[in-house]
Tab-separated table of C-alpha atoms in Angstrom:
chain	number	residue	atom	x	y	z
P	222	MET	CA	-24.509	-27.822	-10.684
P	223	ARG	CA	-23.577	-25.517	-7.802
P	224	PHE	CA	-19.935	-26.249	-7.029
P	225	LEU	CA	-16.899	-26.985	-9.169
P	226	GLY	CA	-16.574	-30.358	-7.477
P	227	ASP	CA	-19.918	-31.289	-9.039
P	228	ILE	CA	-18.144	-31.497	-12.407
P	229	ALA	CA	-16.304	-34.602	-11.206
P	230	ARG	CA	-19.283	-36.040	-9.319
P	231	LEU	CA	-21.915	-35.663	-12.041
P	232	ASN	CA	-19.670	-36.627	-14.952
P	233	ALA	CA	-18.851	-39.875	-13.168
P	234	ARG	CA	-22.556	-40.720	-13.499
P	235	ARG	CA	-22.885	-39.491	-17.061
P	236	PHE	CA	-19.706	-40.780	-18.641
P	237	GLY	CA	-18.318	-43.376	-16.187
P	238	SER	CA	-15.488	-45.292	-17.847
P	239	GLU	CA	-14.912	-42.750	-20.635
P	240	THR	CA	-11.570	-40.952	-20.602
P	241	ALA	CA	-11.306	-37.681	-18.685
P	242	LEU	CA	-7.523	-37.119	-18.521
P	243	ILE	CA	-4.462	-38.352	-20.386
P	244	PHE	CA	-0.883	-37.676	-19.330
P	245	GLU	CA	2.261	-39.343	-20.618
P	246	GLY	CA	0.390	-42.423	-21.806
P	247	GLN	CA	-1.656	-42.821	-18.621
P	248	ALA	CA	-5.398	-42.198	-18.503
P	249	ILE	CA	-8.037	-41.505	-15.857
P	250	SER	CA	-11.735	-42.059	-16.486
P	251	PHE	CA	-14.475	-39.774	-15.223
P	252	ALA	CA	-15.432	-42.410	-12.651
P	253	GLU	CA	-11.828	-42.605	-11.443
P	254	LEU	CA	-11.541	-38.816	-11.323
P	255	ASP	CA	-14.517	-38.737	-8.954
P	256	VAL	CA	-13.243	-41.580	-6.746
P	257	TYR	CA	-9.671	-40.258	-6.603
P	258	SER	CA	-10.811	-36.721	-5.767
P	259	ASN	CA	-13.101	-38.106	-3.033
P	260	GLY	CA	-10.170	-40.022	-1.578
P	261	ILE	CA	-8.016	-36.898	-1.547
P	262	GLY	CA	-10.876	-34.951	0.004
P	263	TRP	CA	-11.111	-37.452	2.855
P	264	GLN	CA	-7.341	-37.269	3.355
P	265	LEU	CA	-7.601	-33.490	3.660
P	266	LEU	CA	-10.440	-33.756	6.171
P	267	GLU	CA	-8.377	-36.229	8.196
P	268	ALA	CA	-5.608	-33.603	8.187
P	269	SER	CA	-8.148	-31.114	9.694
P	270	VAL	CA	-8.464	-29.005	6.543
P	271	ALA	CA	-11.767	-27.140	6.815
P	272	PRO	CA	-13.914	-25.130	4.366
P	273	GLY	CA	-12.191	-21.863	3.582
P	274	ASP	CA	-8.709	-23.164	4.402
P	275	ARG	CA	-6.151	-22.614	1.682
P	276	VAL	CA	-4.247	-25.481	0.072
P	277	ALA	CA	-1.302	-24.462	-2.120
P	278	VAL	CA	-0.038	-26.442	-5.104
P	279	LEU	CA	3.433	-26.051	-6.629
P	280	ALA	CA	3.380	-28.374	-9.611
P	281	GLU	CA	3.836	-28.649	-13.318
P	282	ASN	CA	0.926	-30.217	-15.204
P	283	CYS	CA	0.556	-33.851	-14.145
P	284	LEU	CA	-1.984	-36.677	-13.965
P	285	GLU	CA	-2.652	-36.008	-10.280
P	286	PHE	CA	-3.467	-32.309	-10.665
P	287	PHE	CA	-7.202	-32.542	-11.323
P	288	PRO	CA	-7.927	-35.294	-8.764
P	289	LEU	CA	-6.158	-33.030	-6.235
P	290	TYR	CA	-7.946	-29.956	-7.575
P	291	PHE	CA	-11.426	-31.437	-7.247
P	292	GLY	CA	-10.584	-33.082	-3.924
P	293	ILE	CA	-9.701	-29.678	-2.466
P	294	LEU	CA	-12.814	-28.059	-3.906
P	295	LYS	CA	-15.203	-30.817	-2.836
P	296	ILE	CA	-14.584	-30.110	0.862
P	297	GLY	CA	-14.919	-26.346	0.440
P	298	ALA	CA	-11.202	-25.624	0.791
P	299	VAL	CA	-9.505	-23.098	-1.497
P	300	ILE	CA	-6.835	-24.122	-3.993
P	301	VAL	CA	-3.878	-21.766	-4.485
P	302	PRO	CA	-1.979	-22.820	-7.625
P	303	LEU	CA	1.502	-21.279	-7.446
P	304	ASN	CA	3.559	-20.169	-10.415
P	305	TYR	CA	6.464	-22.627	-10.467
P	306	ARG	CA	8.456	-20.257	-12.677
P	307	CYS	CA	8.896	-17.916	-9.726
P	308	VAL	CA	11.998	-17.867	-7.558
P	309	VAL	CA	11.801	-18.897	-3.899
P	310	ALA	CA	11.402	-15.308	-2.659
P	311	GLU	CA	8.343	-14.811	-4.864
P	312	ILE	CA	6.814	-18.156	-3.867
P	313	GLU	CA	7.409	-17.255	-0.234
P	314	GLN	CA	5.606	-13.955	-0.740
P	315	MET	CA	2.514	-15.694	-2.124
P	316	MET	CA	2.621	-18.322	0.615
P	317	ARG	CA	2.843	-15.721	3.381
P	318	ASP	CA	-0.085	-13.857	1.879
P	319	SER	CA	-2.381	-16.871	1.440
P	320	SER	CA	-1.313	-18.773	4.621
P	321	PRO	CA	-2.093	-22.264	3.304
P	322	ARG	CA	-2.468	-25.230	5.640
P	323	ILE	CA	-0.722	-27.586	3.210
P	324	LEU	CA	1.672	-27.164	0.284
P	325	PHE	CA	1.460	-29.946	-2.300
P	326	TYR	CA	4.426	-30.161	-4.650
P	327	THR	CA	5.746	-32.351	-7.443
P	328	PRO	CA	9.252	-33.834	-7.047
P	329	ALA	CA	10.816	-31.290	-9.408
P	330	PHE	CA	10.066	-28.542	-6.856
P	331	GLU	CA	10.956	-30.343	-3.638
P	332	ALA	CA	13.892	-28.025	-2.911
P	333	GLN	CA	11.802	-24.869	-3.367
P	334	ALA	CA	8.918	-26.271	-1.310
P	335	SER	CA	11.221	-27.299	1.541
P	336	GLU	CA	12.988	-23.941	1.599
P	337	VAL	CA	9.754	-21.958	1.618
P	338	ALA	CA	8.225	-24.163	4.333
P	339	GLU	CA	11.314	-23.710	6.486
P	340	ARG	CA	11.230	-19.945	6.051
P	341	ILE	CA	7.582	-19.382	6.934
P	342	GLY	CA	6.873	-22.313	9.254
P	343	GLY	CA	3.495	-23.824	10.135
P	344	VAL	CA	2.773	-25.392	6.748
P	345	LEU	CA	2.549	-29.103	6.027
P	346	LEU	CA	4.362	-30.468	2.995
P	347	ALA	CA	2.818	-33.166	0.802
P	348	ARG	CA	4.504	-34.714	-2.203
P	349	ILE	CA	2.418	-35.294	-5.330
P	350	ASN	CA	2.862	-38.786	-6.763
P	351	SER	CA	0.787	-41.781	-7.789
P	352	ASP	CA	0.330	-42.816	-4.145
P	353	LEU	CA	-1.796	-39.702	-3.674
P	354	LEU	CA	-4.538	-41.338	-5.761
P	355	ARG	CA	-4.638	-44.515	-3.689
P	356	GLY	CA	-5.182	-43.105	-0.195
P	357	GLY	CA	-8.134	-41.751	1.702
P	358	ALA	CA	-10.938	-43.280	3.732
P	359	GLU	CA	-14.062	-44.465	1.983
P	360	PRO	CA	-13.534	-42.676	-1.327
P	361	LEU	CA	-16.941	-43.840	-2.582
P	362	ARG	CA	-18.744	-42.114	0.276
P	363	PRO	CA	-19.866	-38.585	-0.676
P	364	LEU	CA	-17.954	-35.730	0.891
P	365	PRO	CA	-19.758	-33.136	3.015
P	366	ALA	CA	-20.397	-29.905	1.152
P	367	SER	CA	-21.567	-27.304	3.638
P	368	PHE	CA	-20.449	-24.167	1.877
P	369	ASP	CA	-22.006	-21.531	-0.365
P	370	GLU	CA	-21.679	-21.355	-4.146
P	371	ARG	CA	-20.317	-17.829	-3.714
P	372	ALA	CA	-17.500	-19.178	-1.565
P	373	THR	CA	-13.990	-18.853	-2.922
P	374	ALA	CA	-12.864	-21.855	-4.953
P	375	ALA	CA	-9.414	-20.655	-6.022
P	376	ILE	CA	-6.943	-17.873	-5.387
P	377	LEU	CA	-4.864	-17.092	-8.458
P	378	TYR	CA	-1.987	-14.674	-8.074
P	379	THR	CA	-1.381	-11.863	-10.503
P	380	SER	CA	1.166	-9.053	-10.324
P	381	GLY	CA	0.031	-5.820	-8.723
P	382	THR	CA	0.656	-2.208	-9.581
P	383	THR	CA	2.835	-1.981	-6.492
P	384	GLY	CA	4.985	-4.825	-7.762
P	385	THR	CA	3.657	-7.335	-5.221
P	386	PRO	CA	1.457	-10.318	-6.175
P	387	LYS	CA	-2.288	-9.996	-5.653
P	388	GLY	CA	-4.454	-13.034	-5.027
P	389	ALA	CA	-7.689	-12.904	-7.018
P	390	MET	CA	-10.447	-14.772	-5.146
P	391	LEU	CA	-12.583	-16.644	-7.676
P	392	PRO	CA	-15.877	-18.114	-6.426
P	393	HIS	CA	-17.444	-21.422	-7.472
P	394	ARG	CA	-20.413	-19.737	-9.106
P	395	ALA	CA	-18.372	-17.467	-11.389
P	396	LEU	CA	-16.116	-20.304	-12.521
P	397	ILE	CA	-19.040	-22.642	-13.248
P	398	GLU	CA	-20.856	-19.951	-15.243
P	399	CYS	CA	-17.632	-19.249	-17.133
P	400	ALA	CA	-17.234	-22.956	-17.972
P	401	ALA	CA	-20.815	-23.248	-19.223
P	402	SER	CA	-20.709	-20.035	-21.256
P	403	THR	CA	-17.317	-20.827	-22.756
P	404	ALA	CA	-18.504	-24.263	-23.840
P	405	LEU	CA	-21.559	-22.672	-25.435
P	406	ALA	CA	-19.640	-19.878	-27.167
P	407	THR	CA	-16.876	-22.115	-28.497
P	408	GLY	CA	-19.001	-25.119	-29.392
P	409	VAL	CA	-17.170	-27.594	-27.124
P	410	ARG	CA	-18.788	-31.030	-27.194
P	411	HIS	CA	-18.515	-34.260	-25.204
P	412	SER	CA	-16.768	-35.866	-28.191
P	413	ASP	CA	-13.928	-33.311	-28.157
P	414	ARG	CA	-10.377	-33.903	-26.974
P	415	VAL	CA	-8.111	-30.932	-26.214
P	416	VAL	CA	-4.326	-30.750	-25.893
P	417	VAL	CA	-3.414	-28.498	-22.924
P	418	THR	CA	0.225	-27.423	-22.756
P	419	VAL	CA	-0.179	-24.160	-20.847
P	420	PRO	CA	0.386	-24.417	-17.061
P	421	LEU	CA	-2.623	-24.994	-14.851
P	422	PHE	CA	-1.596	-22.278	-12.384
P	423	HIS	CA	-2.583	-19.922	-15.212
P	424	GLY	CA	-6.185	-18.913	-15.904
P	425	GLY	CA	-5.704	-19.786	-19.575
P	426	GLY	CA	-4.914	-23.391	-18.787
P	427	LEU	CA	-7.358	-23.737	-15.909
P	428	TYR	CA	-10.650	-21.964	-16.499
P	429	VAL	CA	-10.392	-20.883	-20.139
P	430	VAL	CA	-9.616	-24.355	-21.553
P	431	SER	CA	-9.818	-27.139	-18.961
P	432	HIS	CA	-13.012	-26.148	-17.158
P	433	PRO	CA	-15.296	-25.953	-20.215
P	434	HIS	CA	-13.976	-29.227	-21.624
P	435	LEU	CA	-14.397	-31.087	-18.337
P	436	TYR	CA	-17.798	-29.416	-17.844
P	437	VAL	CA	-19.221	-31.113	-20.961
P	438	GLY	CA	-17.346	-34.370	-20.422
P	439	ALA	CA	-14.675	-33.873	-23.079
P	440	SER	CA	-11.173	-35.308	-22.657
P	441	ILE	CA	-7.990	-33.417	-21.782
P	442	VAL	CA	-4.518	-34.405	-22.940
P	443	LEU	CA	-2.043	-32.763	-20.532
P	444	THR	CA	1.661	-32.108	-21.016
P	445	ALA	CA	4.114	-31.063	-18.310
P	446	ARG	CA	5.791	-28.489	-20.530
P	447	PHE	CA	5.315	-27.080	-24.008
P	448	GLU	CA	7.385	-28.845	-26.665
P	449	PRO	CA	6.421	-28.098	-30.291
P	450	ASP	CA	7.233	-31.539	-31.688
P	451	GLN	CA	5.258	-33.176	-28.892
P	452	VAL	CA	2.175	-31.083	-29.702
P	453	PHE	CA	2.035	-32.405	-33.254
P	454	GLU	CA	2.646	-35.950	-32.024
P	455	LEU	CA	-0.082	-35.826	-29.347
P	456	ILE	CA	-2.670	-34.400	-31.725
P	457	GLU	CA	-1.992	-37.284	-34.095
P	458	ARG	CA	-1.800	-40.019	-31.439
P	459	TYR	CA	-4.961	-39.067	-29.534
P	460	HIS	CA	-6.969	-37.681	-32.461
P	461	ALA	CA	-7.296	-34.360	-30.678
P	462	THR	CA	-9.938	-31.950	-31.924
P	463	THR	CA	-8.705	-28.810	-30.154
P	464	PHE	CA	-5.459	-27.042	-29.283
P	465	PHE	CA	-4.964	-23.948	-27.111
P	466	GLY	CA	-1.779	-21.919	-27.199
P	467	VAL	CA	-0.408	-18.518	-26.285
P	468	PRO	CA	1.133	-16.438	-29.112
P	469	ALA	CA	4.701	-17.437	-28.234
P	470	GLN	CA	3.755	-21.097	-28.588
P	471	TYR	CA	2.245	-20.549	-32.006
P	472	ALA	CA	5.457	-18.794	-33.053
P	473	MET	CA	7.450	-21.840	-31.944
P	474	LEU	CA	5.074	-24.215	-33.716
P	475	LEU	CA	5.680	-22.341	-36.960
P	476	ASP	CA	9.380	-23.158	-36.646
P	477	ARG	CA	8.531	-26.882	-36.485
P	478	THR	CA	6.000	-27.292	-39.267
P	479	PRO	CA	5.097	-30.996	-39.552
P	480	THR	CA	5.515	-32.741	-42.890
P	481	SER	CA	2.279	-34.687	-42.506
P	482	GLY	CA	0.024	-31.657	-42.947
P	483	THR	CA	-3.067	-30.883	-40.889
P	484	PRO	CA	-4.286	-33.774	-38.697
P	485	SER	CA	-7.724	-34.868	-39.862
P	486	SER	CA	-9.054	-34.788	-36.295
P	487	LEU	CA	-8.113	-31.165	-35.482
P	488	LYS	CA	-11.067	-28.802	-35.751
P	489	SER	CA	-10.263	-25.800	-33.571
P	490	ALA	CA	-7.157	-23.802	-32.623
P	491	TRP	CA	-7.630	-21.422	-29.696
P	492	TYR	CA	-5.294	-18.599	-28.774
P	493	GLY	CA	-5.218	-16.007	-26.003
P	494	ALA	CA	-3.556	-14.949	-22.730
P	495	ALA	CA	-1.599	-12.238	-24.578
P	496	PRO	CA	-2.104	-10.025	-27.638
P	497	MET	CA	-1.394	-12.025	-30.783
P	498	PRO	CA	-0.187	-9.985	-33.769
P	499	VAL	CA	-2.411	-10.301	-36.818
P	500	GLU	CA	0.626	-11.377	-38.855
P	501	LEU	CA	1.255	-14.277	-36.468
P	502	VAL	CA	-2.409	-15.300	-36.624
P	503	LYS	CA	-2.322	-15.398	-40.421
P	504	ALA	CA	0.935	-17.338	-40.442
P	505	SER	CA	-0.511	-19.836	-37.950
P	506	GLN	CA	-3.506	-20.346	-40.211
P	507	THR	CA	-1.138	-21.560	-42.918
P	508	LEU	CA	0.133	-24.147	-40.429
P	509	TRP	CA	-3.374	-25.619	-40.070
P	510	PRO	CA	-5.298	-24.242	-43.073
P	511	ASN	CA	-8.461	-26.312	-42.556
P	512	VAL	CA	-8.809	-25.561	-38.847
P	513	GLY	CA	-11.066	-22.931	-37.319
P	514	PHE	CA	-9.149	-20.354	-35.261
P	515	LEU	CA	-10.700	-18.821	-32.167
P	516	GLN	CA	-9.499	-16.032	-29.860
P	517	CYS	CA	-10.128	-15.754	-26.105
P	518	TYR	CA	-9.825	-12.605	-24.001
P	519	GLY	CA	-10.002	-12.259	-20.248
P	520	GLN	CA	-8.028	-11.590	-17.099
P	521	THR	CA	-7.197	-13.508	-13.957
P	522	GLU	CA	-9.636	-11.289	-12.072
P	523	THR	CA	-12.498	-11.462	-14.587
P	524	THR	CA	-12.273	-15.042	-15.945
P	525	LEU	CA	-12.994	-15.245	-19.690
P	526	ASN	CA	-14.779	-12.196	-21.076
P	527	THR	CA	-15.027	-12.407	-24.858
P	528	VAL	CA	-14.555	-14.934	-27.648
P	529	LEU	CA	-13.901	-14.342	-31.335
P	530	PRO	CA	-15.407	-17.541	-32.775
P	531	ALA	CA	-14.157	-19.407	-35.800
P	532	ASP	CA	-17.087	-18.488	-38.057
P	533	GLU	CA	-16.455	-14.757	-37.561
P	534	HIS	CA	-12.731	-14.938	-36.953
P	535	ASN	CA	-11.369	-13.733	-40.288
P	536	SER	CA	-13.977	-11.030	-40.856
P	537	LYS	CA	-13.359	-9.559	-37.405
P	538	LEU	CA	-9.643	-10.312	-37.082
P	539	GLY	CA	-8.018	-7.688	-34.871
P	540	THR	CA	-10.891	-7.693	-32.400
P	541	VAL	CA	-11.204	-9.989	-29.377
P	542	GLY	CA	-14.811	-10.866	-30.159
P	543	ARG	CA	-18.092	-10.520	-28.309
P	544	GLU	CA	-19.020	-11.082	-24.677
P	545	LEU	CA	-19.769	-14.577	-23.430
P	546	PRO	CA	-23.462	-15.326	-22.748
P	547	HIS	CA	-23.095	-14.915	-18.947
P	548	MET	CA	-20.873	-11.866	-19.204
P	549	GLU	CA	-21.537	-8.138	-19.307
P	550	VAL	CA	-18.642	-5.991	-20.471
P	551	ARG	CA	-18.661	-2.214	-20.848
P	552	VAL	CA	-16.254	0.417	-22.087
P	553	VAL	CA	-16.378	3.569	-19.955
P	554	ASP	CA	-14.755	6.976	-19.828
P	555	GLU	CA	-12.882	8.442	-16.852
P	556	THR	CA	-16.172	9.346	-15.143
P	557	GLY	CA	-17.610	5.839	-15.502
P	558	ILE	CA	-20.045	6.780	-18.292
P	559	GLU	CA	-20.402	4.139	-21.005
P	560	CYS	CA	-18.668	5.083	-24.261
P	561	PRO	CA	-20.491	4.926	-27.594
P	562	SER	CA	-19.317	2.580	-30.341
P	563	GLY	CA	-15.894	3.442	-31.696
P	564	VAL	CA	-14.848	5.520	-28.681
P	565	VAL	CA	-11.920	4.260	-26.608
P	566	GLY	CA	-12.333	3.846	-22.878
P	567	GLU	CA	-11.484	1.466	-20.066
P	568	VAL	CA	-12.888	-2.061	-20.243
P	569	ILE	CA	-14.908	-3.004	-17.152
P	570	VAL	CA	-16.591	-6.323	-16.313
P	571	ASP	CA	-19.597	-7.203	-14.156
P	572	LYS	CA	-18.275	-8.280	-10.743
P	573	GLU	CA	-20.682	-11.240	-10.623
P	574	ALA	CA	-18.733	-12.872	-13.452
P	575	GLY	CA	-15.323	-12.558	-11.827
P	576	MET	CA	-13.452	-12.296	-8.574
P	577	THR	CA	-14.922	-11.169	-5.286
P	578	GLY	CA	-11.731	-9.279	-4.474
P	579	TYR	CA	-8.041	-9.608	-3.716
P	580	PHE	CA	-7.192	-11.800	-0.750
P	581	ASN	CA	-5.916	-9.779	2.231
P	582	ASN	CA	-5.869	-6.625	0.116
P	583	PRO	CA	-8.904	-4.382	0.709
P	584	GLU	CA	-7.163	-1.302	-0.698
P	585	GLN	CA	-6.462	-2.844	-4.100
P	586	THR	CA	-9.896	-4.470	-4.070
P	587	ALA	CA	-11.573	-1.096	-3.577
P	588	GLU	CA	-9.483	0.401	-6.369
P	589	THR	CA	-10.300	-2.399	-8.815
P	590	ILE	CA	-13.956	-3.155	-7.951
P	591	ARG	CA	-16.162	-0.092	-8.035
P	592	ASP	CA	-19.965	0.059	-8.035
P	593	GLY	CA	-20.194	-3.634	-8.863
P	594	TRP	CA	-17.725	-3.516	-11.763
P	595	ILE	CA	-14.178	-4.823	-12.132
P	596	TYR	CA	-11.939	-2.222	-13.769
P	597	THR	CA	-9.505	-4.106	-15.970
P	598	GLY	CA	-7.007	-1.363	-16.810
P	599	ASP	CA	-7.348	-2.321	-20.487
P	600	LEU	CA	-8.296	0.295	-23.018
P	601	GLY	CA	-10.521	-0.574	-25.942
P	602	TYR	CA	-13.705	0.111	-27.871
P	603	PHE	CA	-16.753	-1.713	-29.200
P	604	ASP	CA	-17.620	-1.520	-32.876
P	605	GLU	CA	-21.172	-1.281	-34.187
P	606	ASP	CA	-21.504	-5.080	-34.077
P	607	ARG	CA	-20.449	-5.233	-30.402
P	608	PHE	CA	-17.002	-6.676	-31.143
P	609	LEU	CA	-14.362	-5.440	-28.729
P	610	THR	CA	-10.984	-4.130	-29.874
P	611	LEU	CA	-8.176	-3.591	-27.349
P	612	VAL	CA	-5.807	-0.719	-28.041
P	613	ASP	CA	-3.581	-0.318	-24.981
P	614	ARG	CA	-3.205	-0.790	-21.241
P	615	LYS	CA	-3.646	1.998	-18.747
P	616	LYS	CA	-0.843	0.804	-16.545
P	617	ASP	CA	2.653	-0.271	-17.401
P	618	MET	CA	1.931	-3.938	-17.709
P	619	ILE	CA	4.052	-6.060	-20.028
P	620	VAL	CA	2.542	-9.260	-21.449
P	621	SER	CA	5.278	-11.692	-22.436
P	622	GLY	CA	4.377	-15.155	-23.692
P	623	GLY	CA	1.052	-15.058	-21.866
P	624	GLU	CA	2.535	-13.911	-18.541
P	625	ASN	CA	1.725	-10.530	-17.028
P	626	ILE	CA	4.771	-8.561	-15.908
P	627	TYR	CA	4.715	-5.249	-14.078
P	628	SER	CA	7.651	-2.962	-14.703
P	629	LYS	CA	7.723	-1.548	-11.183
P	630	GLU	CA	8.512	-4.960	-9.708
P	631	ILE	CA	11.623	-5.183	-11.910
P	632	GLU	CA	12.548	-1.564	-11.250
P	633	ASP	CA	12.400	-2.110	-7.499
P	634	VAL	CA	14.775	-5.055	-7.822
P	635	LEU	CA	17.192	-3.023	-9.948
P	636	CYS	CA	17.119	-0.014	-7.656
P	637	ALA	CA	17.953	-2.244	-4.690
P	638	CYS	CA	21.391	-2.692	-6.286
P	639	GLU	CA	23.927	-0.156	-5.012
P	640	ASP	CA	25.439	0.173	-8.493
P	641	VAL	CA	22.115	1.413	-9.905
P	642	VAL	CA	21.112	5.060	-9.563
P	643	GLU	CA	17.858	4.896	-11.500
P	644	ALA	CA	16.001	2.328	-13.559
P	645	ALA	CA	12.957	2.136	-15.800
P	646	VAL	CA	11.474	-0.884	-17.538
P	647	VAL	CA	9.121	-0.845	-20.512
P	648	GLY	CA	7.768	-3.455	-22.888
P	649	GLY	CA	9.605	-3.929	-26.148
P	650	ARG	CA	8.191	-5.694	-29.175
P	651	ASP	CA	9.370	-9.246	-29.740
P	652	PRO	CA	8.420	-11.573	-32.629
P	653	LYS	CA	8.397	-14.659	-30.410
P	654	TRP	CA	7.039	-13.507	-27.032
P	655	GLY	CA	4.909	-10.555	-28.181
P	656	GLU	CA	6.615	-8.303	-25.650
P	657	VAL	CA	9.688	-8.579	-23.475
P	658	PRO	CA	10.908	-6.366	-20.630
P	659	VAL	CA	13.556	-3.852	-21.693
P	660	GLY	CA	15.631	-2.166	-18.999
P	661	PHE	CA	16.940	1.400	-19.033
P	662	VAL	CA	19.519	1.877	-16.271
P	663	VAL	CA	21.620	4.756	-14.953
P	664	LEU	CA	24.683	3.390	-13.131
P	665	SER	CA	26.688	5.079	-10.409
P	666	ALA	CA	29.912	6.776	-11.469
P	667	SER	CA	31.997	4.199	-9.607
P	668	SER	CA	30.174	1.185	-11.029
P	669	SER	CA	31.902	-1.318	-13.292
P	670	PHE	CA	28.633	-3.112	-14.044
P	671	VAL	CA	27.846	-4.290	-17.549
P	672	THR	CA	24.546	-5.662	-18.822
P	673	ALA	CA	25.514	-9.230	-17.858
P	674	ASP	CA	25.866	-8.101	-14.230
P	675	LEU	CA	22.418	-6.515	-14.309
P	676	GLU	CA	20.981	-9.695	-15.737
P	677	ARG	CA	22.561	-11.852	-13.040
P	678	TRP	CA	21.281	-9.480	-10.344
P	679	CYS	CA	17.726	-9.843	-11.637
P	680	GLU	CA	17.916	-13.593	-12.234
P	681	ALA	CA	18.693	-14.145	-8.549
P	682	ARG	CA	15.566	-12.217	-7.492
P	683	LEU	CA	12.980	-12.639	-10.219
P	684	ALA	CA	11.395	-15.367	-12.303
P	685	ARG	CA	13.314	-15.757	-15.538
P	686	TYR	CA	10.506	-14.434	-17.722
P	687	LYS	CA	10.551	-11.149	-15.771
P	688	VAL	CA	14.259	-10.506	-16.367
P	689	PRO	CA	14.800	-7.856	-19.097
P	690	ARG	CA	15.878	-9.371	-22.392
P	691	ARG	CA	17.459	-6.149	-23.629
P	692	TRP	CA	19.329	-3.426	-21.794
P	693	HIS	CA	20.237	0.213	-22.300
P	694	ILE	CA	22.788	1.768	-19.955
P	695	VAL	CA	22.152	5.510	-20.219
P	696	GLN	CA	23.473	8.700	-18.656
P	697	GLU	CA	20.013	9.919	-17.641
P	698	LEU	CA	16.354	9.077	-17.999
P	699	PRO	CA	13.874	11.471	-19.661
P	700	LYS	CA	11.657	13.147	-17.086
P	701	THR	CA	8.707	15.468	-16.818
P	702	ALA	CA	8.890	18.843	-15.115
P	703	THR	CA	7.755	17.207	-11.890
P	704	GLY	CA	10.528	14.595	-12.003
P	705	LYS	CA	8.530	11.602	-13.244
P	706	ILE	CA	10.196	9.300	-15.757
P	707	ARG	CA	8.680	9.687	-19.224
P	708	LYS	CA	8.094	6.091	-20.252
P	709	PRO	CA	6.425	7.047	-23.561
P	710	ALA	CA	9.740	8.618	-24.559
P	711	LEU	CA	11.536	5.370	-23.752
P	712	ARG	CA	9.079	3.418	-25.863
P	713	GLN	CA	9.618	5.832	-28.725
P	714	MET	CA	13.346	5.207	-28.450
P	715	LEU	CA	12.735	1.471	-28.740
P	716	ASN	CA	10.373	1.815	-31.699
P	717	ALA	CA	12.848	4.082	-33.512
P	718	SER	CA	15.777	1.697	-33.022
């Protein structure tokens, strides 16, 4: 298997009429997934999409996503899944950066797609619906595949230290190796069936969960959005063996404990995409007491790095596990020298297992990839058994409900308001989301702004999950002797309150 599209092609031979995807009561077999993706591939070729061209997708999880996904990949084009939670200005920014030939969208996002297309020009719009699966010339005829396994398969956008999105270029080879290693490390089998509620524009939904299950021919039950009651119902109805959730979702599941107890089919509960407090893990284990819990750790840029498997989960709780079989992870000091066990340093990952760089961003690429290693910005240490523990982040990243948020992006939006003199944003602890942005703002003397005004200002310019949930209007911000804002002091204020 050399290309991601081979997953659809080869599984059609192996598993034929067996179920690959389920969504809202509809199912697609592995044979149909291959035929439908071929048909879409031919439609793209007829539209003059060539290898290396970008194809953007603005869509919630749906039955058509993976046929479209594999159709794009089979012809060597690059899929750009866009975060539908973003406002139009943010979507426009990602579209301008990636310059896609076509933007596919689901009906819920028709207004946003039309507005962005009008603003930037030169992009074709294509609506995602059931008709998409019926078109295309000669869908049974194999598609040409004249591209290299190191070619980019997907560009996934993640926030940058400058507050602008960065597109991580993920090659076919790295994503296939990640799928194979994840399946091996987690014990995924052909007989498994996983409920996927996290969005597929997110690495957690795409290559942490969906890829390894499809790789071995397991079935995926997709939902458009996360609804706690629906999760319990789908596990029961489809006899699901596996569930993956971010910490915020587990917190919401605990509020909706089912009366029927643990489903007999459920074997494994995965969590990741954000730090999950030990207390929340233990509480979630009471929800499904006979289920093996498993933690995943990785980044958009590095794919999945480590897994804390079920058989070692409780004895090593608090760590994020060991490296995957295909993965080499190190912890290094400021000079790049590997740290001994127990010593905190920056986590770095072998470049061959992750992205090749940031699209259209050589400066950030050079800063992040050095001497063949991807520098994650995470701080941690290995114990004597080679289990990795994360302790902090080097940069001011906030992880809220599985989404990465950079404070500078929010600060720039706040400081663009004439009523705001200065602003600083830090992560505050939250029992549901893990962390939420908290804004500290100095207003001008003439301002009549209150926190509701600040919130409205941000909501018009940022995705909702990036808008600070708590506010502090202050007279001044603590600063160093050189005039830099002392964010540790702000965090101390939050922790003391």
